[in-house]
CSV table of C-alpha atoms in Angstrom, one decimal:
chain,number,residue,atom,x,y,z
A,1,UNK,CA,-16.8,-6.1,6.8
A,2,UNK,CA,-16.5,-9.2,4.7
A,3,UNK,CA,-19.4,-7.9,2.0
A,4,UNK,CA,-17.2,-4.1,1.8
A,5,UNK,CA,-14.1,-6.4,1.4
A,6,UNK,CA,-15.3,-8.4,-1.0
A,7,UNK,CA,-16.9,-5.4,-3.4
A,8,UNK,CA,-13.6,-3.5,-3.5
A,9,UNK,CA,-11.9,-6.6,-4.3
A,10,UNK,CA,-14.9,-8.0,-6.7
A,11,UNK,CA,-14.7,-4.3,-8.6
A,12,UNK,CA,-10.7,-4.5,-8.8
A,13,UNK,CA,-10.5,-7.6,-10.1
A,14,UNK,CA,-13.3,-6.8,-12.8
A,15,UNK,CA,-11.0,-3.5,-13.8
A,16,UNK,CA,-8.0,-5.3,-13.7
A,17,UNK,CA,-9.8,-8.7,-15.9
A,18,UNK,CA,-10.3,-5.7,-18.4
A,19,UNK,CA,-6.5,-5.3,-19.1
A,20,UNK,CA,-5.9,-8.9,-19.3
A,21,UNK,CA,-8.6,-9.8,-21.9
A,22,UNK,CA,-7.4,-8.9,-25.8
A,23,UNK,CA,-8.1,-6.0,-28.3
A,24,UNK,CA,-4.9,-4.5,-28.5
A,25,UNK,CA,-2.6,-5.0,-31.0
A,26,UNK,CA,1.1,-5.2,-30.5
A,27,UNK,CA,3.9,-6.2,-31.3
A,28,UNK,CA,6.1,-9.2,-30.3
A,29,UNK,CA,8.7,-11.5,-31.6
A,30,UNK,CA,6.2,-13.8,-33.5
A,31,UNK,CA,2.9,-14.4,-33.5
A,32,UNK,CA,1.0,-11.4,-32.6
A,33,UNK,CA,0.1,-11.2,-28.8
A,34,UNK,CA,-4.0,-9.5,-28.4
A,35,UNK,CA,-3.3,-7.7,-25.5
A,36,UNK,CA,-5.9,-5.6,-22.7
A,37,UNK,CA,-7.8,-3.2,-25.3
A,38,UNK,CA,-9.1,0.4,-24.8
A,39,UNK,CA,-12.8,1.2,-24.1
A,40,UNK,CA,-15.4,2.1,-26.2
A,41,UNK,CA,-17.9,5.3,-27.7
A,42,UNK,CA,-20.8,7.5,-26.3
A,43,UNK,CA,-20.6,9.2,-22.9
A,44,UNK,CA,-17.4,7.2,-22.4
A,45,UNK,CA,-15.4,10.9,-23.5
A,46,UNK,CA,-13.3,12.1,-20.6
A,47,UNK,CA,-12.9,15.7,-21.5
A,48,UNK,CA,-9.7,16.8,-21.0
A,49,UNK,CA,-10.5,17.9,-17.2
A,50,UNK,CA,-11.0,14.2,-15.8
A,51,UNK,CA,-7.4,12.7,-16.1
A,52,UNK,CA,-6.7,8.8,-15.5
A,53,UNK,CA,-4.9,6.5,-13.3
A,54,UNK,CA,-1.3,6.6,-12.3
A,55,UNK,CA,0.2,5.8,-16.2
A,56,UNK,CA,4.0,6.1,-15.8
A,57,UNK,CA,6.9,3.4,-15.4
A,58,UNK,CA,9.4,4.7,-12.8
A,59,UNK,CA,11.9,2.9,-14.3
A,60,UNK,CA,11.8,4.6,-17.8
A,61,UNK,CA,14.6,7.1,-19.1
A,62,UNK,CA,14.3,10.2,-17.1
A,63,UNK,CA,12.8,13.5,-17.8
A,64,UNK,CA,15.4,14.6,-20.8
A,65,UNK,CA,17.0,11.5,-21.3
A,66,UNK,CA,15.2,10.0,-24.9
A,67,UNK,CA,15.4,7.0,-24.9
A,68,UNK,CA,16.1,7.5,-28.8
A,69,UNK,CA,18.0,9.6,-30.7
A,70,UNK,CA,15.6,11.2,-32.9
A,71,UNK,CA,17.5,12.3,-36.8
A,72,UNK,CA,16.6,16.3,-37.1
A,73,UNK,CA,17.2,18.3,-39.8
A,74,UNK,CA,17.9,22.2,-39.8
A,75,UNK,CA,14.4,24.5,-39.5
A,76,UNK,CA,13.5,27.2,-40.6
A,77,UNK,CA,11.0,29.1,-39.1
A,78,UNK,CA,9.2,25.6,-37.8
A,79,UNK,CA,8.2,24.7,-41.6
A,80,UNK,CA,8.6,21.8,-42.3
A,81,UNK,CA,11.5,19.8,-44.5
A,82,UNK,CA,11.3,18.1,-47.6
A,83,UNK,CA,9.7,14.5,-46.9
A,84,UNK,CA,12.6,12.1,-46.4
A,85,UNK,CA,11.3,8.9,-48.4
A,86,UNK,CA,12.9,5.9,-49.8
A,87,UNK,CA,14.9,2.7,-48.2
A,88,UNK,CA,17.5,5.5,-47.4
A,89,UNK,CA,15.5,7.6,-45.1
A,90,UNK,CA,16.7,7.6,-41.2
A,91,UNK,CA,15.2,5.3,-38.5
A,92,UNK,CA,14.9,4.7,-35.4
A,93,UNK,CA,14.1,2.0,-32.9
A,94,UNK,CA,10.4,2.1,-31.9
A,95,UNK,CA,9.3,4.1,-28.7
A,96,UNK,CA,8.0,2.6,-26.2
A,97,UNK,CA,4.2,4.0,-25.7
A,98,UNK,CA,5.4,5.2,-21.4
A,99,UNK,CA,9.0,6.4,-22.4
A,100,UNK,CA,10.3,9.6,-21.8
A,101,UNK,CA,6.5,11.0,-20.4
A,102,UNK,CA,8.2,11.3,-16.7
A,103,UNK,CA,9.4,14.9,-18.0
A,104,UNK,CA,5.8,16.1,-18.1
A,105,UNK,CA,3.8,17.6,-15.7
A,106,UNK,CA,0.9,16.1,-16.3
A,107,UNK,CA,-1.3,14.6,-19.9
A,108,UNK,CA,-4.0,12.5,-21.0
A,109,UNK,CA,-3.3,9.2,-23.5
A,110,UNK,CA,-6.7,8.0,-25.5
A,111,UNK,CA,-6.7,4.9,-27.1
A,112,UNK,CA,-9.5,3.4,-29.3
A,113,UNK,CA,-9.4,0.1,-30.6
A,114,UNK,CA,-11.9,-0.8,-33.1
A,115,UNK,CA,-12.8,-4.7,-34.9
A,116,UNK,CA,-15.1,-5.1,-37.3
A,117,UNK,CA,-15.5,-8.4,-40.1
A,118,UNK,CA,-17.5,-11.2,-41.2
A,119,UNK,CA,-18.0,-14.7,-39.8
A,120,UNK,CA,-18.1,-17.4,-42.7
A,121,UNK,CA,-21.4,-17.9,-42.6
A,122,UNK,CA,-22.1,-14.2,-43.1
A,123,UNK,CA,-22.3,-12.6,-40.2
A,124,UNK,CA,-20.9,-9.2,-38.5
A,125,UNK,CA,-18.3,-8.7,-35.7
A,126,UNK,CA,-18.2,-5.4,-34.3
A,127,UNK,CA,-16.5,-4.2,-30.9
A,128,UNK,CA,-15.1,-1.1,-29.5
A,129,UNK,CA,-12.8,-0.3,-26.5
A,130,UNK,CA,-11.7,2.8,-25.5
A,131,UNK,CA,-9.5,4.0,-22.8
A,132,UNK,CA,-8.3,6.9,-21.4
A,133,UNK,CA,-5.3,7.4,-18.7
A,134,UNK,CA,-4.7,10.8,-17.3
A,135,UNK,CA,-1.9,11.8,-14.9
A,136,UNK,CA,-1.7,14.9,-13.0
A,137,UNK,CA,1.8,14.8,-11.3
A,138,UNK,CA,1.8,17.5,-9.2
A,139,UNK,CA,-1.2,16.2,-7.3
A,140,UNK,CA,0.1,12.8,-7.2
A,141,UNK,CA,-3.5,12.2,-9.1
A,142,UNK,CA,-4.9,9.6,-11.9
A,143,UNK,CA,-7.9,8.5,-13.7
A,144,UNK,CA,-8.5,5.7,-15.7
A,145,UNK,CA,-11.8,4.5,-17.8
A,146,UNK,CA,-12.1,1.8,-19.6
A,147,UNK,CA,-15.3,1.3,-21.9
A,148,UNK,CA,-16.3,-1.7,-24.0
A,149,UNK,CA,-18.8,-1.8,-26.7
A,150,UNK,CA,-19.5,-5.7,-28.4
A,151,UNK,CA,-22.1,-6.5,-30.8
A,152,UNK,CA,-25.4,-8.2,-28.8
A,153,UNK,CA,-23.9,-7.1,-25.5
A,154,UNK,CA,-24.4,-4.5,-23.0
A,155,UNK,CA,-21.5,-1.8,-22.9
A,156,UNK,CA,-19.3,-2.3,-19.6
A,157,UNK,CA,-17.5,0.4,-17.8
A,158,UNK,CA,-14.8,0.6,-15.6
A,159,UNK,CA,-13.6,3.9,-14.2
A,160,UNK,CA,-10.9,4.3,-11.1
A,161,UNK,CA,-9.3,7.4,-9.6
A,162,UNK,CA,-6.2,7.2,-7.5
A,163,UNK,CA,-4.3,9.4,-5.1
A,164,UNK,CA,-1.3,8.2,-4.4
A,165,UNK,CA,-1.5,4.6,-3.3
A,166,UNK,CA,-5.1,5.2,-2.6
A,167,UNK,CA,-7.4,3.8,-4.8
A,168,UNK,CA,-11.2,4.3,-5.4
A,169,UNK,CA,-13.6,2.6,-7.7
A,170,UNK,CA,-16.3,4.9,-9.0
A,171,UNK,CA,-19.4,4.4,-10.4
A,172,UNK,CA,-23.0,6.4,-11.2
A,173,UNK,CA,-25.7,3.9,-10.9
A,174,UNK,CA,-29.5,4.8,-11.3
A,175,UNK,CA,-28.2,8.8,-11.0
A,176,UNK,CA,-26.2,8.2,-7.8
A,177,UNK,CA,-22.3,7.8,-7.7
A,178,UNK,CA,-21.0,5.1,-5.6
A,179,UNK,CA,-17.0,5.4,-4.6
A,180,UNK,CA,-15.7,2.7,-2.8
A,181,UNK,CA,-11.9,3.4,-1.7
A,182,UNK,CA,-9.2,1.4,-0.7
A,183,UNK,CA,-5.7,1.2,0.0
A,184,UNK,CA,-3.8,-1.9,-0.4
A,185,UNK,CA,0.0,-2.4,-0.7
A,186,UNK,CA,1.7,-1.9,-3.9
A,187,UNK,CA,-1.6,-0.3,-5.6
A,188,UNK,CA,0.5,2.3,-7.9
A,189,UNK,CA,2.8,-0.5,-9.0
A,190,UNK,CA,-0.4,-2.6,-9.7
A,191,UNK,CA,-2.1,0.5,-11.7
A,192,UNK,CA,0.8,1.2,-13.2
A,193,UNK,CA,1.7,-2.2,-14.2
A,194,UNK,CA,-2.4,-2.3,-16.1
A,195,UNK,CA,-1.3,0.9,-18.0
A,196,UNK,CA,1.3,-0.1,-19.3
A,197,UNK,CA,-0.3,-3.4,-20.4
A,198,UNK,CA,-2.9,-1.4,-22.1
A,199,UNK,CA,-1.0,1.0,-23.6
A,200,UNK,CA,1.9,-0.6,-25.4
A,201,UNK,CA,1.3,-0.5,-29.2
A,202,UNK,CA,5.0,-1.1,-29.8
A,203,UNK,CA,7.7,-3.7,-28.5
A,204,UNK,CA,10.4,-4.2,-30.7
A,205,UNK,CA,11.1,-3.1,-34.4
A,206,UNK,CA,12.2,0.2,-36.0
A,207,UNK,CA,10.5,2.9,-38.1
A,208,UNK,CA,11.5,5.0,-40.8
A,209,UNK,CA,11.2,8.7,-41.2
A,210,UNK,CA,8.4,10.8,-43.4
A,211,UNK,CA,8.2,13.4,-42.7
A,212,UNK,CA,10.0,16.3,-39.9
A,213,UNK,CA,8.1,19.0,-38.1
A,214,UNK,CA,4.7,17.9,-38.3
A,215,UNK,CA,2.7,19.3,-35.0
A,216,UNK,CA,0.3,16.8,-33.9
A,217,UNK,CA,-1.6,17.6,-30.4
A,218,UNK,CA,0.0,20.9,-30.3
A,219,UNK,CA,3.3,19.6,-30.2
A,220,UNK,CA,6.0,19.4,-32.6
A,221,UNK,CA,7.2,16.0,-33.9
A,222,UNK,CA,8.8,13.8,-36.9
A,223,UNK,CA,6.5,11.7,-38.6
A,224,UNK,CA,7.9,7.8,-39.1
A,225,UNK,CA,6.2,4.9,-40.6
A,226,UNK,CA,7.0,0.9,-39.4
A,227,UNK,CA,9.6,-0.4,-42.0
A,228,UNK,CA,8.8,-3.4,-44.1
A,229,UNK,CA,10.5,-5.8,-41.5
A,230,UNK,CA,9.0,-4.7,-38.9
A,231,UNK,CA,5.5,-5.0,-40.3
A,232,UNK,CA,6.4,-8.2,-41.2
A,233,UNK,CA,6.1,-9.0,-37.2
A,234,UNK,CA,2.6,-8.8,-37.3
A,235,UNK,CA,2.3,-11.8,-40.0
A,236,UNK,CA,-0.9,-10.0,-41.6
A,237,UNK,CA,-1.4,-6.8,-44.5
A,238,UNK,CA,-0.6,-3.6,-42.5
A,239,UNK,CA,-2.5,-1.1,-44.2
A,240,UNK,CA,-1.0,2.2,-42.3
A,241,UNK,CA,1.6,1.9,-39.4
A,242,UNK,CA,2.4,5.9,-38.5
A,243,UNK,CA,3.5,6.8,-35.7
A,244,UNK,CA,4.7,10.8,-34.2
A,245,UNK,CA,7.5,11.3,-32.4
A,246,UNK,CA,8.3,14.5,-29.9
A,247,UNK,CA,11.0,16.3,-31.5
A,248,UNK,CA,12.0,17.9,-27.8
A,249,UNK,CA,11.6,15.2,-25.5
A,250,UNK,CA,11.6,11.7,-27.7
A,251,UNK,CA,7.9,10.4,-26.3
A,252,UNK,CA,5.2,8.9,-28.7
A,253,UNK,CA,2.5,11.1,-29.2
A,254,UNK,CA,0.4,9.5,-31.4
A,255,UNK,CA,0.1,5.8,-33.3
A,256,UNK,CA,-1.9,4.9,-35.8
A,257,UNK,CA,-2.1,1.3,-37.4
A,258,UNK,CA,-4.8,-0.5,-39.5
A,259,UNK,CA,-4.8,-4.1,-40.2
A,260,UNK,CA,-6.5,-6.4,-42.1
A,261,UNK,CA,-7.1,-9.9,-41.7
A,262,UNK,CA,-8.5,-12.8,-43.5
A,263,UNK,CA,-9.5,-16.7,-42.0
A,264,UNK,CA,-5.5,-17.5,-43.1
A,265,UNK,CA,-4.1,-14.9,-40.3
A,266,UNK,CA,-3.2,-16.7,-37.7
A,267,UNK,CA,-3.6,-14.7,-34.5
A,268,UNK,CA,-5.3,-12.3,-35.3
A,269,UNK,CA,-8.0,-13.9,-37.3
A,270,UNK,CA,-8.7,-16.0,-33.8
A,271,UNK,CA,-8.6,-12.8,-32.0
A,272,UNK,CA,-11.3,-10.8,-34.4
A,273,UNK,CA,-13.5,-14.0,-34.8
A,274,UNK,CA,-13.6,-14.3,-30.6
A,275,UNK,CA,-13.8,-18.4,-31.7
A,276,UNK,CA,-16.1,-17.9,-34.4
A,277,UNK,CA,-14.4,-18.6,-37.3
A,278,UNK,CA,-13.7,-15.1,-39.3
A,279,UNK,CA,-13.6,-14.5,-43.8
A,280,UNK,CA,-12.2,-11.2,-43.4
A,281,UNK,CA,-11.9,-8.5,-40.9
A,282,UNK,CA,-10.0,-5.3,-39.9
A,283,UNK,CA,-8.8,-3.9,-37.0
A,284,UNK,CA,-7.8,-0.2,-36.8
A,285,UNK,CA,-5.6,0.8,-33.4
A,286,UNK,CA,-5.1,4.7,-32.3
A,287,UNK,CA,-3.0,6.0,-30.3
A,288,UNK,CA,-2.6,9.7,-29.0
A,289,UNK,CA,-1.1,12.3,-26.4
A,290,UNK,CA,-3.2,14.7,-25.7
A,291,UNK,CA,-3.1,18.3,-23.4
A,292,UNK,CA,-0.1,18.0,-22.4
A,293,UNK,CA,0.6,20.1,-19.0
A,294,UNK,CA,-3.0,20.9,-19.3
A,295,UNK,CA,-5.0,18.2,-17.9
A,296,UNK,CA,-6.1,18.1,-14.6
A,297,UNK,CA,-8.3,16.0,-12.3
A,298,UNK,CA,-11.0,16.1,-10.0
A,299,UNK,CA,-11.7,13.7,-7.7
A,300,UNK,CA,-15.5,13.1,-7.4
A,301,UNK,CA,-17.1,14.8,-4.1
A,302,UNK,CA,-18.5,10.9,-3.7
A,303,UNK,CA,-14.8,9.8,-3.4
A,304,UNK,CA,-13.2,12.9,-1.6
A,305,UNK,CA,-16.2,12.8,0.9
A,306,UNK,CA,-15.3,8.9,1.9
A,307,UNK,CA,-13.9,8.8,5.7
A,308,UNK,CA,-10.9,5.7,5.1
A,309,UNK,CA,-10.4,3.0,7.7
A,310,UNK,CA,-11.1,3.6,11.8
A,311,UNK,CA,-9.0,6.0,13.5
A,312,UNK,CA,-8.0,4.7,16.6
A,313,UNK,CA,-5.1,2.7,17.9
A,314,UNK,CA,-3.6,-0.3,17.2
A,315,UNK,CA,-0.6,-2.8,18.5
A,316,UNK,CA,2.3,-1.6,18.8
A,317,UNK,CA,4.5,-2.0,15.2
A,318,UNK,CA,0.7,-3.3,13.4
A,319,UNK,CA,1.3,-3.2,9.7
A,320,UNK,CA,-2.0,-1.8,8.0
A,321,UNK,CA,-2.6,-3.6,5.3
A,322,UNK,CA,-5.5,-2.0,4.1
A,323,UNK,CA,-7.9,1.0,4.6
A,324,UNK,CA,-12.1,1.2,3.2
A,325,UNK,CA,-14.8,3.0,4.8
A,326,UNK,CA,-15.2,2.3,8.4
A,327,UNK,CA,-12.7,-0.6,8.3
A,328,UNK,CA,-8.9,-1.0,8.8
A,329,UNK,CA,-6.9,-4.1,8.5
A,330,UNK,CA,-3.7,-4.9,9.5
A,331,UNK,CA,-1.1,-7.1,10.9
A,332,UNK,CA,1.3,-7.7,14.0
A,333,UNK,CA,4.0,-9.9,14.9
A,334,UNK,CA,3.2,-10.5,18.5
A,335,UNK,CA,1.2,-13.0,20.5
A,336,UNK,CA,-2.8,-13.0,20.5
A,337,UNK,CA,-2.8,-12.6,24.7
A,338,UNK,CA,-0.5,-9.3,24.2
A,339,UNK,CA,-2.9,-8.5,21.7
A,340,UNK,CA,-5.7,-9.3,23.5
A,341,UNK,CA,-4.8,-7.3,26.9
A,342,UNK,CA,-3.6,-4.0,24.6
A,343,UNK,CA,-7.4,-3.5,23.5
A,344,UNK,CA,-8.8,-4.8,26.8
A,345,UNK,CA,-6.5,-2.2,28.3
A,346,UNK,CA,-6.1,0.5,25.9
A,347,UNK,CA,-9.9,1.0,24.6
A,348,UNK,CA,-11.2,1.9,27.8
A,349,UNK,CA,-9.0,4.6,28.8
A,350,UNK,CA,-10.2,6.4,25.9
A,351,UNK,CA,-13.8,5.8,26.8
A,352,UNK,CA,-14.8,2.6,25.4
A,353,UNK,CA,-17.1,0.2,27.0
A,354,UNK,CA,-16.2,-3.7,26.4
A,355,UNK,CA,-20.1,-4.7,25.6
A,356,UNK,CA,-19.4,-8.0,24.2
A,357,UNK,CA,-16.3,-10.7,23.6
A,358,UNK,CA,-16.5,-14.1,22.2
A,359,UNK,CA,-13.5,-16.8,21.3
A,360,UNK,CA,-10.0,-17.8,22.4
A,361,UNK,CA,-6.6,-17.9,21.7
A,362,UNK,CA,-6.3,-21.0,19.1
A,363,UNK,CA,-9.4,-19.9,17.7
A,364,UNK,CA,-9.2,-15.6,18.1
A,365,UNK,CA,-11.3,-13.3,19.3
A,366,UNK,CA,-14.3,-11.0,18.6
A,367,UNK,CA,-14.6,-8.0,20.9
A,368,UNK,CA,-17.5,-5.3,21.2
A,369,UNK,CA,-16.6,-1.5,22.3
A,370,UNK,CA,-19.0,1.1,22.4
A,371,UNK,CA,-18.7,4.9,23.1
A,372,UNK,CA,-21.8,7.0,22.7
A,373,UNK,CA,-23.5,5.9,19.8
A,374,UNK,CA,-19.8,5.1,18.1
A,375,UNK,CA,-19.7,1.3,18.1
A,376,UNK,CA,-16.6,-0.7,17.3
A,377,UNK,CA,-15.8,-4.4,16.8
A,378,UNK,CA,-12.7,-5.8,17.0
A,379,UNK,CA,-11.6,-9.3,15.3
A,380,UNK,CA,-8.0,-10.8,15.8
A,381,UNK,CA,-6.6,-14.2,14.9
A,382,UNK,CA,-3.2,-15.8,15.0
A,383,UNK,CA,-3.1,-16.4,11.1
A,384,UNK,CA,-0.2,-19.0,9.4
A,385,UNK,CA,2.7,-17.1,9.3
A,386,UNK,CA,2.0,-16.8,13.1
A,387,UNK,CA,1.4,-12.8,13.2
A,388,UNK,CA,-1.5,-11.5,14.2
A,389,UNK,CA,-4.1,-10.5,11.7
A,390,UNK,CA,-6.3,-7.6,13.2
A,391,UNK,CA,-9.9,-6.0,11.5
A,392,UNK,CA,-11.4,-2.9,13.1
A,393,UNK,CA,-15.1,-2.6,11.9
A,394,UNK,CA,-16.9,0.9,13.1
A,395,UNK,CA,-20.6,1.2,12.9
């Protein structure tokens, strides 16, 4: 139990180091904050019929509701306008990269984040990280892969389908998949909370308006480019800063900014350089909303095959706390005797034999059931808060 335990938890924490370590740019008051970066190249593509994990905050403006007022002009057959240009054009306040996207049904967001430079003393930085979210709504359904590509290192791979608040960690190893699945309190906060990390290009500033009824990923937006102040944020030379705005609907469909930094940019010279110190460098960031109400996801027949957690009975008011193959844990409020007696009492009734039992109450207790060739172990122990923490182990 402890070695299933400890890979779900092991693999989890390796996704979820992935959105904590730097690549993507964005902005902040200040200094420029490297934030959790997207994955990188080769058979990292998701095509359009593998969506990604749970990618949408609950609290964002609701389906309808921009959280912007977009400027529109008059069209005429869906041609575009004349190019508004010049410090008079309209702005807005920048989109956040999960507003508004609780109106659709279901889409995909790809983000590639690429650095590339040279060290002082000559020599090249290159890494790539791309990742790809995809939410199917009606199915409660998400996919998430996250693939990094550094110079001299081996790419690493991260890839996580959820159904509702149950997770599973996916992998192909040697041509066999491997899903390991788990459910855990508060997992589509905790997903959704590694999304958002990794997809926020944009925190605070405004854009200006280009251009209006450019269609970009089969939808049709307004084109706007960061204004001077905020590019100033970033405290290096933005070479491009565009970013597409729905016209119905107010969500960011797709951001595109390129940077370039030299050994004075602070931040982002550190960030490029990964300590080693950096000459000059550029970092390109893209951003884009793709097939929208199309996508939709399958969840690998390693995954969907799984059998979660042991399905017989527990305590009275026992909390489960979390479910993998063959194991459920959980919690009760109650004293470890009353525990104790309830699978003494209970097991047997539904045909279980007590083969073995080992411990005591300050200590807890290990019990043995067997039923045919079904075998279940029981472990129970009065744990700090002074509830009753419970593991059922089959096989």
């Amino acid at each position: 139990m402890r070695s299933r335990l400890l890979l779900v938890t092991t693999l989890l924490a390796g996704a979820i180091s992935v959105a904590g370590c730097g690549n993507l740019p964005f902005l902040s008051q200040g200094n420029p904050q490297p934030t959790a970066s997207p994955a990188a190249a080769g058979d990292a593509a998701t095509p359009a019929t593998q969506p990604t994990a749970a990618a949408e905050q609950p609290t964002q403006a609701p389906a309808n509701t921009p959280a912007q007022t977009i400027p529109t002009a008059p069209q005429t057959g869906g041609a575009p306008s004349t190019p508004a240009t010049g410090d008079g054009a309209p702005t807005i306040p920048l989109p956040q990269s999960q507003a508004n996207l609780a109106q659709l049904e279901s889409y995909h967001i790809t983000i590639v984040s690429k650095m590339n430079g040279k060290t002082t003393d000559g020599k090249t930085i290159e890494s790539q990280m791309t990742y790809t979210q995809a939410l199917h709504r009606p199915s409660k359904t998400g996919y998430t892969l996250v693939v990094e590509n550094r110079q001299g290192a081996p790419s690493t791979q991260s890839e996580l389908y959820s159904v509702g608040d149950m997770l599973y960690i996916y992998q192909r190893q040697g041509g066999k998949e491997l899903c390991q699945p788990g459910m855990m309190a508060g997992m589509g906060d905790m997903l959704r909370g590694i999304a958002d990390a990794m997809t926020a290009p944009l925190q605070t500033g405004t854009a200006q308006l280009v251009n209006r009824g450019e269609t970009v990923n089969g939808v049709l937006t307004d084109r706007y480019t960061l204004d001077q102040e905020t590019i100033n944020q970033f405290g290096a030379t933005v070479e491009k800063a565009d970013l597409w705005v729905a016209r119905d609907g107010g969500y960011l469909v797709k951001y595109d900014l390129t940077i370039n930094v030299t050994s004075n940019t602070t931040g982002w010279a550190e960030m490029l350089g990964g300590g080693a110190p950096i000459s000059e460098g550029t970092i390109v960031y893209n951003w884009s909303l793709e097939d929208i109400n199309k996508t939709t996801i399958t969840l690998p027949s390693a995954c969907s095959e799984q059998t979660v957690g042991v399905d017989l009975p527990l305590p009275a008011g026992t909390q489960v706390d979390m479910a993998m193959p063959n194991t459920t844990m959980g919690k009760v409020n109650a004293g470890i005797d009353s525990v104790l007696t309830f699978f003494k009492t209970e097991y047997p009734k539904l045909g279980y034999e007590l083969t073995y039992e080992y411990g005591d109450a300050q200590n807890g207790y290990i019990l043995k059931f067997k039923k045919g060739a079904d075998e279940v172990m029981v472990q129970f122990s009065t744990v700090s808060d002074g509830s009753v923490q419970i593991t059922l182990t089959r096989g």
